[in-house]
Tab-separated table of N, CA, C and O in Angstrom:
chain	number	residue	atom	x	y	z
A	1	MET	N	57.223	-79.341	-71.735
A	1	MET	CA	57.435	-79.872	-70.437
A	1	MET	C	56.123	-79.820	-69.682
A	1	MET	O	55.531	-78.767	-69.534
A	2	CYS	N	55.689	-80.910	-69.256
A	2	CYS	CA	54.422	-81.027	-68.561
A	2	CYS	C	54.669	-81.063	-67.076
A	2	CYS	O	55.603	-81.664	-66.588
A	3	ILE	N	53.760	-80.403	-66.369
A	3	ILE	CA	53.864	-80.362	-64.910
A	3	ILE	C	52.710	-81.169	-64.363
A	3	ILE	O	51.570	-81.056	-64.810
A	4	SER	N	53.032	-81.959	-63.385
A	4	SER	CA	51.969	-82.735	-62.760
A	4	SER	C	51.110	-81.800	-61.914
A	4	SER	O	51.508	-80.693	-61.564
A	5	SER	N	49.961	-82.286	-61.578
A	5	SER	CA	49.029	-81.461	-60.825
A	5	SER	C	49.569	-81.131	-59.440
A	5	SER	O	49.379	-80.030	-58.932
A	6	SER	N	50.281	-82.050	-58.804
A	6	SER	CA	50.834	-81.781	-57.474
A	6	SER	C	51.939	-80.718	-57.561
A	6	SER	O	52.051	-79.849	-56.700
A	7	GLU	N	52.751	-80.772	-58.627
A	7	GLU	CA	53.799	-79.755	-58.796
A	7	GLU	C	53.167	-78.378	-59.065
A	7	GLU	O	53.635	-77.365	-58.594
A	8	TRP	N	52.112	-78.433	-59.859
A	8	TRP	CA	51.449	-77.164	-60.178
A	8	TRP	C	50.862	-76.549	-58.915
A	8	TRP	O	50.961	-75.353	-58.687
A	9	ILE	N	50.249	-77.347	-58.061
A	9	ILE	CA	49.659	-76.858	-56.812
A	9	ILE	C	50.753	-76.298	-55.916
A	9	ILE	O	50.592	-75.224	-55.323
A	10	GLN	N	51.895	-76.972	-55.823
A	10	GLN	CA	52.996	-76.487	-54.993
A	10	GLN	C	53.521	-75.158	-55.523
A	10	GLN	O	53.768	-74.220	-54.766
A	11	SER	N	53.697	-75.067	-56.828
A	11	SER	CA	54.208	-73.813	-57.400
A	11	SER	C	53.184	-72.694	-57.243
A	11	SER	O	53.526	-71.538	-56.978
A	12	HIS	N	51.924	-73.056	-57.375
A	12	HIS	CA	50.871	-72.059	-57.204
A	12	HIS	C	50.826	-71.569	-55.752
A	12	HIS	O	50.707	-70.359	-55.507
A	13	ASN	N	50.942	-72.503	-54.797
A	13	ASN	CA	50.962	-72.132	-53.385
A	13	ASN	C	52.168	-71.248	-53.068
A	13	ASN	O	52.076	-70.298	-52.292
A	14	LEU	N	53.312	-71.572	-53.657
A	14	LEU	CA	54.515	-70.764	-53.474
A	14	LEU	C	54.285	-69.356	-54.022
A	14	LEU	O	54.630	-68.363	-53.378
A	15	TYR	N	53.687	-69.281	-55.198
A	15	TYR	CA	53.397	-67.983	-55.811
A	15	TYR	C	52.443	-67.180	-54.924
A	15	TYR	O	52.653	-65.998	-54.685
A	16	ILE	N	51.406	-67.828	-54.416
A	16	ILE	CA	50.426	-67.148	-53.565
A	16	ILE	C	51.092	-66.677	-52.279
A	16	ILE	O	50.879	-65.548	-51.834
A	17	SER	N	51.906	-67.504	-51.662
A	17	SER	CA	52.560	-67.101	-50.417
A	17	SER	C	53.513	-65.931	-50.662
A	17	SER	O	53.600	-65.017	-49.841
A	18	MET	N	54.242	-65.944	-51.763
A	18	MET	CA	55.141	-64.825	-52.085
A	18	MET	C	54.331	-63.566	-52.348
A	18	MET	O	54.695	-62.469	-51.923
A	19	HIS	N	53.214	-63.733	-53.062
A	19	HIS	CA	52.381	-62.585	-53.372
A	19	HIS	C	51.793	-61.984	-52.093
A	19	HIS	O	51.743	-60.767	-51.933
A	20	LYS	N	51.355	-62.857	-51.148
A	20	LYS	CA	50.818	-62.361	-49.885
A	20	LYS	C	51.886	-61.611	-49.101
A	20	LYS	O	51.633	-60.560	-48.538
A	21	GLN	N	53.098	-62.133	-49.070
A	21	GLN	CA	54.182	-61.462	-48.357
A	21	GLN	C	54.465	-60.102	-48.997
A	21	GLN	O	54.650	-59.106	-48.326
A	22	ARG	N	54.504	-60.112	-50.312
A	22	ARG	CA	54.798	-58.875	-51.012
A	22	ARG	C	53.694	-57.853	-50.772
A	22	ARG	O	53.951	-56.686	-50.545
A	23	SER	N	52.447	-58.292	-50.801
A	23	SER	CA	51.355	-57.349	-50.611
A	23	SER	C	51.345	-56.809	-49.177
A	23	SER	O	51.054	-55.650	-48.966
A	24	LYS	N	51.681	-57.646	-48.192
A	24	LYS	CA	51.777	-57.150	-46.823
A	24	LYS	C	52.892	-56.120	-46.717
A	24	LYS	O	52.745	-55.083	-46.096
A	25	ARG	N	54.004	-56.425	-47.350
A	25	ARG	CA	55.136	-55.504	-47.319
A	25	ARG	C	54.748	-54.195	-47.986
A	25	ARG	O	55.032	-53.116	-47.482
A	26	SER	N	54.054	-54.294	-49.103
A	26	SER	CA	53.637	-53.086	-49.802
A	26	SER	C	52.692	-52.260	-48.947
A	26	SER	O	52.787	-51.038	-48.903
A	27	LYS	N	51.772	-52.955	-48.278
A	27	LYS	CA	50.847	-52.228	-47.419
A	27	LYS	C	51.587	-51.531	-46.282
A	27	LYS	O	51.292	-50.389	-45.949
A	28	VAL	N	52.569	-52.193	-45.718
A	28	VAL	CA	53.362	-51.599	-44.641
A	28	VAL	C	54.131	-50.390	-45.167
A	28	VAL	O	54.186	-49.344	-44.523
A	29	GLN	N	54.707	-50.548	-46.362
A	29	GLN	CA	55.457	-49.428	-46.946
A	29	GLN	C	54.526	-48.253	-47.230
A	29	GLN	O	54.863	-47.107	-46.962
A	30	VAL	N	53.344	-48.549	-47.755
A	30	VAL	CA	52.387	-47.484	-48.061
A	30	VAL	C	51.938	-46.806	-46.766
A	30	VAL	O	51.875	-45.583	-46.696
A	31	GLN	N	51.653	-47.593	-45.742
A	31	GLN	CA	51.254	-47.022	-44.457
A	31	GLN	C	52.372	-46.154	-43.886
A	31	GLN	O	52.129	-45.094	-43.340
A	32	GLY	N	53.619	-46.624	-44.029
A	32	GLY	CA	54.764	-45.845	-43.562
A	32	GLY	C	54.880	-44.521	-44.298
A	32	GLY	O	55.133	-43.483	-43.699
A	33	LEU	N	54.675	-44.553	-45.610
A	33	LEU	CA	54.719	-43.324	-46.402
A	33	LEU	C	53.605	-42.369	-45.991
A	33	LEU	O	53.829	-41.163	-45.842
A	34	ILE	N	52.417	-42.942	-45.795
A	34	ILE	CA	51.287	-42.100	-45.386
A	34	ILE	C	51.572	-41.470	-44.029
A	34	ILE	O	51.344	-40.271	-43.824
A	35	THR	N	52.098	-42.261	-43.106
A	35	THR	CA	52.415	-41.754	-41.768
A	35	THR	C	53.471	-40.656	-41.840
A	35	THR	O	53.339	-39.606	-41.201
A	36	ARG	N	54.512	-40.895	-42.635
A	36	ARG	CA	55.568	-39.876	-42.771
A	36	ARG	C	55.024	-38.595	-43.384
A	36	ARG	O	55.347	-37.485	-42.941
A	37	ARG	N	54.190	-38.720	-44.410
A	37	ARG	CA	53.604	-37.534	-45.038
A	37	ARG	C	52.722	-36.771	-44.057
A	37	ARG	O	52.736	-35.543	-44.006
A	38	ARG	N	51.946	-37.510	-43.271
A	38	ARG	CA	51.072	-36.885	-42.286
A	38	ARG	C	51.905	-36.127	-41.249
A	38	ARG	O	51.587	-34.998	-40.880
A	39	LYS	N	52.999	-36.754	-40.792
A	39	LYS	CA	53.873	-36.089	-39.816
A	39	LYS	C	54.490	-34.823	-40.396
A	39	LYS	O	54.557	-33.788	-39.732
A	40	ARG	N	54.937	-34.920	-41.646
A	40	ARG	CA	55.517	-33.733	-42.299
A	40	ARG	C	54.487	-32.620	-42.405
A	40	ARG	O	54.796	-31.452	-42.179
A	41	ARG	N	53.265	-32.984	-42.770
A	41	ARG	CA	52.202	-31.994	-42.901
A	41	ARG	C	51.922	-31.346	-41.545
A	41	ARG	O	51.755	-30.125	-41.454
A	42	GLU	N	51.878	-32.152	-40.478
A	42	GLU	CA	51.649	-31.615	-39.143
A	42	GLU	C	52.797	-30.721	-38.705
A	42	GLU	O	52.580	-29.660	-38.117
A	43	GLU	N	54.031	-31.153	-38.993
A	43	GLU	CA	55.193	-30.331	-38.642
A	43	GLU	C	55.145	-29.016	-39.397
A	43	GLU	O	55.452	-27.965	-38.846
A	44	LYS	N	54.740	-29.081	-40.657
A	44	LYS	CA	54.658	-27.866	-41.461
A	44	LYS	C	53.594	-26.938	-40.891
A	44	LYS	O	53.816	-25.737	-40.755
A	45	SER	N	52.435	-27.499	-40.530
A	45	SER	CA	51.381	-26.653	-39.975
A	45	SER	C	51.799	-26.101	-38.612
A	45	SER	O	51.485	-24.967	-38.285
A	46	ASP	N	52.525	-26.894	-37.800
A	46	ASP	CA	53.035	-26.396	-36.529
A	46	ASP	C	54.029	-25.265	-36.769
A	46	ASP	O	54.022	-24.263	-36.062
A	47	GLY	N	54.871	-25.431	-37.783
A	47	GLY	CA	55.830	-24.379	-38.126
A	47	GLY	C	55.129	-23.116	-38.571
A	47	GLY	O	55.535	-22.005	-38.220
A	48	GLU	N	54.044	-23.268	-39.338
A	48	GLU	CA	53.278	-22.108	-39.778
A	48	GLU	C	52.610	-21.428	-38.584
A	48	GLU	O	52.550	-20.211	-38.512
A	49	LYS	N	52.117	-22.224	-37.629
A	49	LYS	CA	51.506	-21.663	-36.430
A	49	LYS	C	52.552	-20.896	-35.632
A	49	LYS	O	52.299	-19.792	-35.159
A	50	ASP	N	53.736	-21.485	-35.475
A	50	ASP	CA	54.822	-20.815	-34.759
A	50	ASP	C	55.190	-19.516	-35.449
A	50	ASP	O	55.423	-18.499	-34.798
A	51	MET	N	55.232	-19.542	-36.784
A	51	MET	CA	55.578	-18.348	-37.542
A	51	MET	C	54.511	-17.277	-37.344
A	51	MET	O	54.834	-16.101	-37.164
A	52	THR	N	53.241	-17.674	-37.351
A	52	THR	CA	52.154	-16.720	-37.140
A	52	THR	C	52.241	-16.113	-35.747
A	52	THR	O	52.083	-14.904	-35.579
A	53	VAL	N	52.518	-16.930	-34.750
A	53	VAL	CA	52.653	-16.435	-33.384
A	53	VAL	C	53.816	-15.450	-33.299
A	53	VAL	O	53.707	-14.389	-32.684
A	54	MET	N	54.918	-15.778	-33.955
A	54	MET	CA	56.082	-14.889	-33.936
A	54	MET	C	55.774	-13.566	-34.630
A	54	MET	O	56.184	-12.500	-34.161
A	55	ILE	N	55.057	-13.624	-35.747
A	55	ILE	CA	54.712	-12.398	-36.474
A	55	ILE	C	53.814	-11.518	-35.615
A	55	ILE	O	54.020	-10.303	-35.523
A	56	LEU	N	52.812	-12.113	-34.967
A	56	LEU	CA	51.915	-11.338	-34.108
A	56	LEU	C	52.661	-10.747	-32.922
A	56	LEU	O	52.434	-9.594	-32.548
A	57	GLN	N	53.552	-11.523	-32.330
A	57	GLN	CA	54.328	-11.021	-31.196
A	57	GLN	C	55.248	-9.875	-31.650
A	57	GLN	O	55.375	-8.870	-30.955
A	58	ASN	N	55.842	-10.019	-32.819
A	58	ASN	CA	56.707	-8.978	-33.351
A	58	ASN	C	55.906	-7.696	-33.600
A	58	ASN	O	56.363	-6.596	-33.275
A	59	LEU	N	54.700	-7.835	-34.164
A	59	LEU	CA	53.852	-6.674	-34.417
A	59	LEU	C	53.465	-5.993	-33.105
A	59	LEU	O	53.488	-4.764	-33.006
A	60	LYS	N	53.122	-6.789	-32.105
A	60	LYS	CA	52.755	-6.237	-30.804
A	60	LYS	C	53.924	-5.456	-30.200
A	60	LYS	O	53.751	-4.339	-29.700
A	61	LEU	N	55.117	-6.026	-30.256
A	61	LEU	CA	56.296	-5.340	-29.723
A	61	LEU	C	56.615	-4.075	-30.511
A	61	LEU	O	57.021	-3.056	-29.939
A	62	TYR	N	56.422	-4.120	-31.828
A	62	TYR	CA	56.660	-2.946	-32.667
A	62	TYR	C	55.704	-1.814	-32.274
A	62	TYR	O	56.122	-0.665	-32.125
A	63	MET	N	54.419	-2.154	-32.095
A	63	MET	CA	53.436	-1.141	-31.728
A	63	MET	C	53.744	-0.560	-30.338
A	63	MET	O	53.637	0.647	-30.126
A	64	GLU	N	54.148	-1.402	-29.420
A	64	GLU	CA	54.516	-0.937	-28.081
A	64	GLU	C	55.732	-0.013	-28.153
A	64	GLU	O	55.784	1.026	-27.497
A	65	ASN	N	56.706	-0.368	-28.975
A	65	ASN	CA	57.904	0.449	-29.156
A	65	ASN	C	57.546	1.813	-29.737
A	65	ASN	O	58.056	2.837	-29.283
A	66	MET	N	56.663	1.828	-30.734
A	66	MET	CA	56.259	3.101	-31.341
A	66	MET	C	55.540	3.976	-30.312
A	66	MET	O	55.748	5.193	-30.270
A	67	SER	N	54.714	3.369	-29.479
A	67	SER	CA	54.009	4.121	-28.443
A	67	SER	C	55.001	4.729	-27.454
A	67	SER	O	54.870	5.895	-27.071
A	68	ILE	N	55.999	3.962	-27.071
A	68	ILE	CA	57.023	4.461	-26.145
A	68	ILE	C	57.811	5.601	-26.784
A	68	ILE	O	58.093	6.622	-26.134
A	69	LEU	N	58.144	5.464	-28.072
A	69	LEU	CA	58.879	6.535	-28.762
A	69	LEU	C	58.056	7.819	-28.839
A	69	LEU	O	58.586	8.924	-28.660
A	70	GLU	N	56.752	7.686	-29.116
A	70	GLU	CA	55.889	8.873	-29.180
A	70	GLU	C	55.804	9.556	-27.821
A	70	GLU	O	55.889	10.783	-27.724
A	71	GLU	N	55.641	8.768	-26.763
A	71	GLU	CA	55.583	9.355	-25.425
A	71	GLU	C	56.916	9.989	-25.053
A	71	GLU	O	56.956	11.053	-24.431
A	72	ASN	N	58.020	9.370	-25.437
A	72	ASN	CA	59.339	9.932	-25.181
A	72	ASN	C	59.485	11.292	-25.860
A	72	ASN	O	59.995	12.244	-25.259
A	73	GLU	N	59.029	11.389	-27.109
A	73	GLU	CA	59.113	12.655	-27.843
A	73	GLU	C	58.252	13.722	-27.169
A	73	GLU	O	58.675	14.869	-27.008
A	74	ARG	N	57.047	13.338	-26.731
A	74	ARG	CA	56.143	14.268	-26.054
A	74	ARG	C	56.780	14.769	-24.754
A	74	ARG	O	56.773	15.972	-24.470
A	75	LEU	N	57.361	13.855	-23.972
A	75	LEU	CA	57.995	14.246	-22.704
A	75	LEU	C	59.240	15.098	-22.939
A	75	LEU	O	59.535	16.013	-22.167
A	76	ARG	N	59.965	14.814	-24.020
A	76	ARG	CA	61.151	15.614	-24.323
A	76	ARG	C	60.749	17.053	-24.641
A	76	ARG	O	61.382	18.019	-24.181
A	77	LYS	N	59.667	17.236	-25.407
A	77	LYS	CA	59.190	18.582	-25.738
A	77	LYS	C	58.717	19.308	-24.484
A	77	LYS	O	58.987	20.495	-24.302
A	78	LYS	N	58.012	18.573	-23.604
A	78	LYS	CA	57.532	19.174	-22.373
A	78	LYS	C	58.702	19.587	-21.485
A	78	LYS	O	58.700	20.682	-20.901
A	79	ALA	N	59.729	18.739	-21.401
A	79	ALA	CA	60.917	19.063	-20.602
A	79	ALA	C	61.631	20.281	-21.174
A	79	ALA	O	62.095	21.152	-20.424
A	80	SER	N	61.699	20.372	-22.499
A	80	SER	CA	62.339	21.523	-23.141
A	80	SER	C	61.565	22.803	-22.826
A	80	SER	O	62.159	23.843	-22.504
A	81	PHE	N	60.235	22.711	-22.906
A	81	PHE	CA	59.406	23.882	-22.586
A	81	PHE	C	59.589	24.300	-21.132
A	81	PHE	O	59.748	25.488	-20.826
A	82	LEU	N	59.568	23.334	-20.217
A	82	LEU	CA	59.737	23.653	-18.794
A	82	LEU	C	61.120	24.240	-18.517
A	82	LEU	O	61.266	25.148	-17.686
A	83	HIS	N	62.128	23.749	-19.195
A	83	HIS	CA	63.483	24.293	-19.027
A	83	HIS	C	63.520	25.745	-19.493
A	83	HIS	O	64.087	26.615	-18.804
A	84	THR	N	62.907	26.014	-20.646
A	84	THR	CA	62.866	27.391	-21.160
A	84	THR	C	62.106	28.297	-20.195
A	84	THR	O	62.536	29.423	-19.905
A	85	GLU	N	60.975	27.814	-19.680
A	85	GLU	CA	60.191	28.593	-18.731
A	85	GLU	C	60.996	28.861	-17.458
A	85	GLU	O	60.974	29.968	-16.910
A	86	ASN	N	61.724	27.865	-16.999
A	86	ASN	CA	62.553	28.016	-15.804
A	86	ASN	C	63.632	29.069	-16.038
A	86	ASN	O	63.882	29.920	-15.169
A	87	LEU	N	64.277	29.012	-17.200
A	87	LEU	CA	65.308	30.019	-17.500
A	87	LEU	C	64.712	31.423	-17.538
A	87	LEU	O	65.320	32.385	-17.028
A	88	THR	N	63.526	31.552	-18.101
A	88	THR	CA	62.872	32.861	-18.175
A	88	THR	C	62.563	33.384	-16.787
A	88	THR	O	62.818	34.552	-16.467
A	89	LEU	N	62.018	32.521	-15.940
A	89	LEU	CA	61.695	32.936	-14.576
A	89	LEU	C	62.951	33.292	-13.784
A	89	LEU	O	62.959	34.267	-13.010
A	90	MET	N	64.007	32.522	-13.980
A	90	MET	CA	65.263	32.827	-13.293
A	90	MET	C	65.816	34.177	-13.752
A	90	MET	O	66.336	34.955	-12.944
A	91	TYR	N	65.699	34.469	-15.036
A	91	TYR	CA	66.172	35.754	-15.570
A	91	TYR	C	65.357	36.896	-14.973
A	91	TYR	O	65.904	37.916	-14.557
A	92	GLU	N	64.031	36.724	-14.948
A	92	GLU	CA	63.173	37.776	-14.393
A	92	GLU	C	63.462	37.999	-12.908
A	92	GLU	O	63.469	39.128	-12.431
A	93	LEU	N	63.694	36.923	-12.197
A	93	LEU	CA	63.998	37.050	-10.773
A	93	LEU	C	65.345	37.746	-10.564
A	93	LEU	O	65.487	38.600	-9.691
A	94	SER	N	66.326	37.394	-11.375
A	94	SER	CA	67.650	38.000	-11.213
A	94	SER	C	67.671	39.454	-11.680
A	94	SER	O	68.471	40.245	-11.213
A	95	SER	N	66.798	39.844	-12.568
A	95	SER	CA	66.777	41.226	-13.037
A	95	SER	C	65.912	42.101	-12.142
A	95	SER	O	65.711	43.278	-12.433
A	96	ASN	N	65.375	41.546	-11.087
A	96	ASN	CA	64.601	42.269	-10.073
A	96	ASN	C	63.320	42.871	-10.626
A	96	ASN	O	62.846	43.886	-10.141
A	97	ARG	N	62.755	42.326	-11.649
A	97	ARG	CA	61.497	42.852	-12.174
A	97	ARG	C	60.365	42.676	-11.163
A	97	ARG	O	59.535	43.540	-11.002
A	98	TYR	N	60.337	41.508	-10.558
A	98	TYR	CA	59.252	41.232	-9.628
A	98	TYR	C	59.730	41.266	-8.183
A	98	TYR	O	59.051	40.799	-7.302
A	99	PHE	N	60.880	41.819	-7.980
A	99	PHE	CA	61.424	41.871	-6.633
A	99	PHE	C	60.814	43.065	-5.898
A	99	PHE	O	60.851	44.184	-6.361
A	100	LEU	N	60.201	42.815	-4.749
A	100	LEU	CA	59.581	43.879	-3.960
A	100	LEU	C	60.336	44.019	-2.650
A	100	LEU	O	60.849	43.048	-2.105
A	101	ALA	N	60.356	45.199	-2.129
A	101	ALA	CA	61.008	45.435	-0.838
A	101	ALA	C	60.217	44.712	0.240
A	101	ALA	O	58.995	44.614	0.155
A	102	PRO	N	60.891	44.197	1.245
A	102	PRO	CA	60.197	43.440	2.293
A	102	PRO	C	59.093	44.245	2.972
A	102	PRO	O	58.061	43.710	3.304
A	103	SER	N	59.278	45.522	3.150
A	103	SER	CA	58.268	46.322	3.833
A	103	SER	C	57.009	46.448	2.986
A	103	SER	O	55.898	46.388	3.492
A	104	SER	N	57.154	46.643	1.690
A	104	SER	CA	55.980	46.794	0.822
A	104	SER	C	55.232	45.475	0.694
A	104	SER	O	54.011	45.456	0.619
A	105	THR	N	55.950	44.365	0.703
A	105	THR	CA	55.298	43.052	0.632
A	105	THR	C	54.471	42.822	1.874
A	105	THR	O	53.332	42.372	1.806
A	106	THR	N	54.999	43.165	3.015
A	106	THR	CA	54.281	42.977	4.272
A	106	THR	C	53.051	43.843	4.295
A	106	THR	O	51.985	43.418	4.728
A	107	THR	N	53.146	45.061	3.802
A	107	THR	CA	52.034	45.976	3.766
A	107	THR	C	50.928	45.431	2.860
A	107	THR	O	49.745	45.481	3.226
A	108	GLN	N	51.306	44.908	1.717
A	108	GLN	CA	50.310	44.370	0.778
A	108	GLN	C	49.596	43.177	1.381
A	108	GLN	O	48.378	43.039	1.256
A	109	VAL	N	50.326	42.282	2.022
A	109	VAL	CA	49.712	41.089	2.622
A	109	VAL	C	48.754	41.516	3.727
A	109	VAL	O	47.645	40.973	3.848
A	110	CYS	N	49.138	42.458	4.541
A	110	CYS	CA	48.272	42.915	5.630
A	110	CYS	C	47.018	43.562	5.079
A	110	CYS	O	45.933	43.386	5.620
A	111	ASN	N	47.132	44.342	4.006
A	111	ASN	CA	45.971	44.996	3.403
A	111	ASN	C	45.003	43.953	2.845
A	111	ASN	O	43.802	44.123	2.898
A	112	GLN	N	45.525	42.883	2.281
A	112	GLN	CA	44.671	41.861	1.703
A	112	GLN	C	43.951	41.068	2.781
A	112	GLN	O	42.823	40.662	2.603
A	113	LEU	N	44.587	40.881	3.928
A	113	LEU	CA	43.948	40.134	5.007
A	113	LEU	C	42.844	40.939	5.684
A	113	LEU	O	41.891	40.388	6.206
A	114	SER	N	42.937	42.250	5.701
A	114	SER	CA	41.938	43.060	6.408
A	114	SER	C	40.755	43.364	5.573
A	114	SER	O	40.277	42.923	4.707
């Protein structure tokens, strides 16, 4: 089957136009894929940044919590010591070890002032 030159030119032009459309479509699809991949990569890096920020914030809060716990323990020991000291002083006061008669106290104060 022989094709005339005009038919061949028409079929060739049709082939070229289809090929151009297909190549434009392919380029658009490739650009779309590249854009989607780039967005995913950016989202992933943003997620990693968020995760890093969260980890650092968590570490900071953990360190602050440990500092508060250490100070709480120190204050609890100090309060226990002061309570024990208070009980000892109250016992000594109630047992009259350091209780002086009012007259002798007045005499001592007057002697110290002169």
